[in-house]
Short mmCIF file of C-alpha atoms in Angstrom, two decimals:
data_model
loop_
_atom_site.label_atom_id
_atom_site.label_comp_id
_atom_site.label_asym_id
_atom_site.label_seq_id
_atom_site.Cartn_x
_atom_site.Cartn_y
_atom_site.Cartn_z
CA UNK A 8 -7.89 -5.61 -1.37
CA UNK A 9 -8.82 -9.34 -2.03
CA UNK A 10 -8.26 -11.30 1.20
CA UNK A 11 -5.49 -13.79 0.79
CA UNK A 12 -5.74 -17.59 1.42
CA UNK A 13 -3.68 -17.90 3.79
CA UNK A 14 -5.76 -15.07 6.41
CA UNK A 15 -8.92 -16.98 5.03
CA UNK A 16 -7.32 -20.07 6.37
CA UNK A 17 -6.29 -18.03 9.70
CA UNK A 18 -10.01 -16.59 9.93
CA UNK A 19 -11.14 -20.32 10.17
CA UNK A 20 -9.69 -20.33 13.21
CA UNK A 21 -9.46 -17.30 14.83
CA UNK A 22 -13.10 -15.92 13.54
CA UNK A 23 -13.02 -12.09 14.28
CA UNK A 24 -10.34 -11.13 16.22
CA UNK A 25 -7.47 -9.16 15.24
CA UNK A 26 -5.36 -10.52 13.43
CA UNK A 27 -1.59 -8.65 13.38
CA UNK A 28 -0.36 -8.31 9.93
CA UNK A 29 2.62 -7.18 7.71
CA UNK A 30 1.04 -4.48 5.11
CA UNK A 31 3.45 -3.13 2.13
CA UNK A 32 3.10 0.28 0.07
CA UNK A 33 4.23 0.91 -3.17
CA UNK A 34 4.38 4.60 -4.33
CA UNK A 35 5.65 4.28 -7.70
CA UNK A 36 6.74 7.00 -9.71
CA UNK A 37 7.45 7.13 -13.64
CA UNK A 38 10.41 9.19 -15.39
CA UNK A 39 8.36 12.37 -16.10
CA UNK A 40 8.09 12.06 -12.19
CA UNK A 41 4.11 11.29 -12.20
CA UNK A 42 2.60 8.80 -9.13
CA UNK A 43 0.94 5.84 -10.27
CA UNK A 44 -2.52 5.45 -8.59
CA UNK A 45 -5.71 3.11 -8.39
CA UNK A 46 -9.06 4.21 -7.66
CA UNK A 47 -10.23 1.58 -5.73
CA UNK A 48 -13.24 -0.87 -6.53
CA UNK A 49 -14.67 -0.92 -3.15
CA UNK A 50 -15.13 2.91 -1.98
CA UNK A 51 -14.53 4.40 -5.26
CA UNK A 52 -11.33 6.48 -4.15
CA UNK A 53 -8.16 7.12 -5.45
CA UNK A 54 -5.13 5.20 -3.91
CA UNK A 55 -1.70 4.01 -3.57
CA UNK A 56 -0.99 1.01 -4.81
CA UNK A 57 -0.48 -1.90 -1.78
CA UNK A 58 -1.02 -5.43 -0.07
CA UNK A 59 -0.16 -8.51 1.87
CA UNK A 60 2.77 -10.08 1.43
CA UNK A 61 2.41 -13.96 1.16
CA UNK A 62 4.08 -15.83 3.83
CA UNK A 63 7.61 -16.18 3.24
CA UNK A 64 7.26 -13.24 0.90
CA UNK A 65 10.26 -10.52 0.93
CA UNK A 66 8.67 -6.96 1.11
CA UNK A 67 9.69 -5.71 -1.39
CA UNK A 68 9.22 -8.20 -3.64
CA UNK A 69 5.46 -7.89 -2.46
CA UNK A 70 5.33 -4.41 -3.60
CA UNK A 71 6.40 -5.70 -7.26
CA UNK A 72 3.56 -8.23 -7.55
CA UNK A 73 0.86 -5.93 -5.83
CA UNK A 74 1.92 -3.36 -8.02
CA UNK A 75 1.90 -5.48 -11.12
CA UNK A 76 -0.94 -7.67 -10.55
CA UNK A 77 -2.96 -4.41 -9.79
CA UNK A 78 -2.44 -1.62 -12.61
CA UNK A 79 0.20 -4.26 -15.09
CA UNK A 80 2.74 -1.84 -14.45
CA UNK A 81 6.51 -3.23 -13.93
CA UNK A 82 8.28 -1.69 -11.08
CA UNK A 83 11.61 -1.97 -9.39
CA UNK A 84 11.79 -0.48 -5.39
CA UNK A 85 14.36 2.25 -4.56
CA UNK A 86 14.02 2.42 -1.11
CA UNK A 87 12.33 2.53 2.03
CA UNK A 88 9.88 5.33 2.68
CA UNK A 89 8.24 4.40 5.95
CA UNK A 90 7.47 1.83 8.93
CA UNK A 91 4.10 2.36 10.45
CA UNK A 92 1.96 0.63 13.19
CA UNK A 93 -1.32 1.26 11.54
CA UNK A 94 -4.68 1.82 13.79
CA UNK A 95 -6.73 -1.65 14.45
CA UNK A 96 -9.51 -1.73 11.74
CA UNK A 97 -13.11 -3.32 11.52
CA UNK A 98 -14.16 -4.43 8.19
CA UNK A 99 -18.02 -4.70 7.74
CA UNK A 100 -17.92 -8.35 8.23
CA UNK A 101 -16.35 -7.78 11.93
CA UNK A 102 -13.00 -8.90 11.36
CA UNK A 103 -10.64 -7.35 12.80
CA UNK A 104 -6.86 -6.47 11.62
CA UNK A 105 -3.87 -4.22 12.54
CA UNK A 106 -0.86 -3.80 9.72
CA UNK A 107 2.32 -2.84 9.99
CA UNK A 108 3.04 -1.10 7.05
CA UNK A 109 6.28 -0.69 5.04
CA UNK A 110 6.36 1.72 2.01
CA UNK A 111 8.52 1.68 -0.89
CA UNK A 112 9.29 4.25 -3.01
CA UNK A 113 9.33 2.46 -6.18
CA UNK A 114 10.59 3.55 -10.24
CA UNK A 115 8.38 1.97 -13.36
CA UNK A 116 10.23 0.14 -15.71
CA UNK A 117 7.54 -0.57 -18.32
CA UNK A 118 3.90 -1.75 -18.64
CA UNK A 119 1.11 0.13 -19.98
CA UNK A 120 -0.94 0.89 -16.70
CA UNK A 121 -5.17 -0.36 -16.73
CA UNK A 122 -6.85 -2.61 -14.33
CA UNK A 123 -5.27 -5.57 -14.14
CA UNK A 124 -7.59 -7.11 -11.26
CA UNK A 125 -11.30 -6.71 -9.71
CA UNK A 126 -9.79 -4.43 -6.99
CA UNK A 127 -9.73 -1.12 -8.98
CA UNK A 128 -11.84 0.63 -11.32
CA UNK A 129 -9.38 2.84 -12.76
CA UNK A 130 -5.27 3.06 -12.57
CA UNK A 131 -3.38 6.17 -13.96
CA UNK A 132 -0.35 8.58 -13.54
CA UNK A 133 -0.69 11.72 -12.02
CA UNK A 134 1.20 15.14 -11.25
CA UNK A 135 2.25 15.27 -8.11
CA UNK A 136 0.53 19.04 -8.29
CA UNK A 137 -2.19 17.51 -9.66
CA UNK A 138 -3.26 14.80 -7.64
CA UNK A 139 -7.19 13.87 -6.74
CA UNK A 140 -8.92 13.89 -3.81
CA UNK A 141 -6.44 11.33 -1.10
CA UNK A 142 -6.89 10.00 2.42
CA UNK A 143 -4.30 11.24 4.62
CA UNK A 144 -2.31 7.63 4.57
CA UNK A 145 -2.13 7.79 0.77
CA UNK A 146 -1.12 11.98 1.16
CA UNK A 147 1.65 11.30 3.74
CA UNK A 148 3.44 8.24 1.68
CA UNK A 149 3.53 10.09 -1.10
CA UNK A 150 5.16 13.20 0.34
CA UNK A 151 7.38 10.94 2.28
CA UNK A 152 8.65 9.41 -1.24
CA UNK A 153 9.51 12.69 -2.84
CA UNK A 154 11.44 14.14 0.34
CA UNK A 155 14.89 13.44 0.38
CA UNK A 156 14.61 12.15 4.12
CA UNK A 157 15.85 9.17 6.02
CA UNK A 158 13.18 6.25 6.87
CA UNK A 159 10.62 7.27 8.04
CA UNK A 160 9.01 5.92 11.45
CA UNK A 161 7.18 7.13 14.73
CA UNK A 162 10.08 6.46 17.43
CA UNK A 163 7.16 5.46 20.08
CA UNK A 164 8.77 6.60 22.59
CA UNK A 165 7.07 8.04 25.96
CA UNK A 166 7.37 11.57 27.19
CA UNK A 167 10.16 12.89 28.22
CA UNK A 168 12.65 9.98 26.69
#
């Protein structure tokens, strides 16, 4: 994902620490019931769709732009999938960031999908039965947006509690 201004801004200041950041999913499904996917520019792997919301930038509203401005693909969001404290991560240039991610399960509404930015090589729809090769996080959201289950989050709470 392109780094926004506004962390390049932050990373003036705070160099490589870790930086604690809002992170929003978009699993977004079309009405034959496919997922909409990117395979991404910088390991080559299929994806879910996601981003930074700008500050002052509603969630979900973030999932519409990242999901547009990645694969041209209109989307509205039906609900809340998730909320998940994500692992600390080290990019190769040592910074260092931690997201909190919220996913949306989200329905297309029209656009053609393609690559609509230098972040993907290749968007497309896929079969849920069908899908390619996924990391876990991408696996899990998806299965989380089909179930017909509450929110989904990790109550964090210590043993016996």
């Amino acid at each position: 994902m392109a780094t926004p201004d506004f962390i390049r801004a932050l990373r003036a200041d705070a160099g490589h620490q870790l930086l604690w950041l809002p992170g929003v999913t978009a699993i977004v499904f079309d009405d034959a019931g496919r997922v909409l996917l990117g395979q991404r520019a910088d390991n080559g792997k299929w994806s879910v769709i996601g981003g930074i919301p700008e500050p002052g930038e509603q969630p979900a509203a973030c999932a519409v732009r990242e999901v547009y401005e990645e694969t041209a693909v209109h989307c509205v969001p039906e609900r809340v999938v998730l909320v998940e404290s994500l692992k600390p991560v080290t990019y190769p240039n040592q910074d260092q960031c931690q997201y909190m991610d919220i996913t949306f399960r989200c329905r297309a509404v029209g656009g053609e999908p393609r690559v609509n930015d230098d972040e993907s090589l290749d968007v497309a729809w896929f079969d849920v039965d069908a899908l390619p090769d996924l990391h876990e996080f991408s696996g899990f959201r998806i299965k989380q947006a089909l179930a017909d289950a509450p929110t989904w989050f990790d109550p964090g709470l210590a043993p016996g509690q």
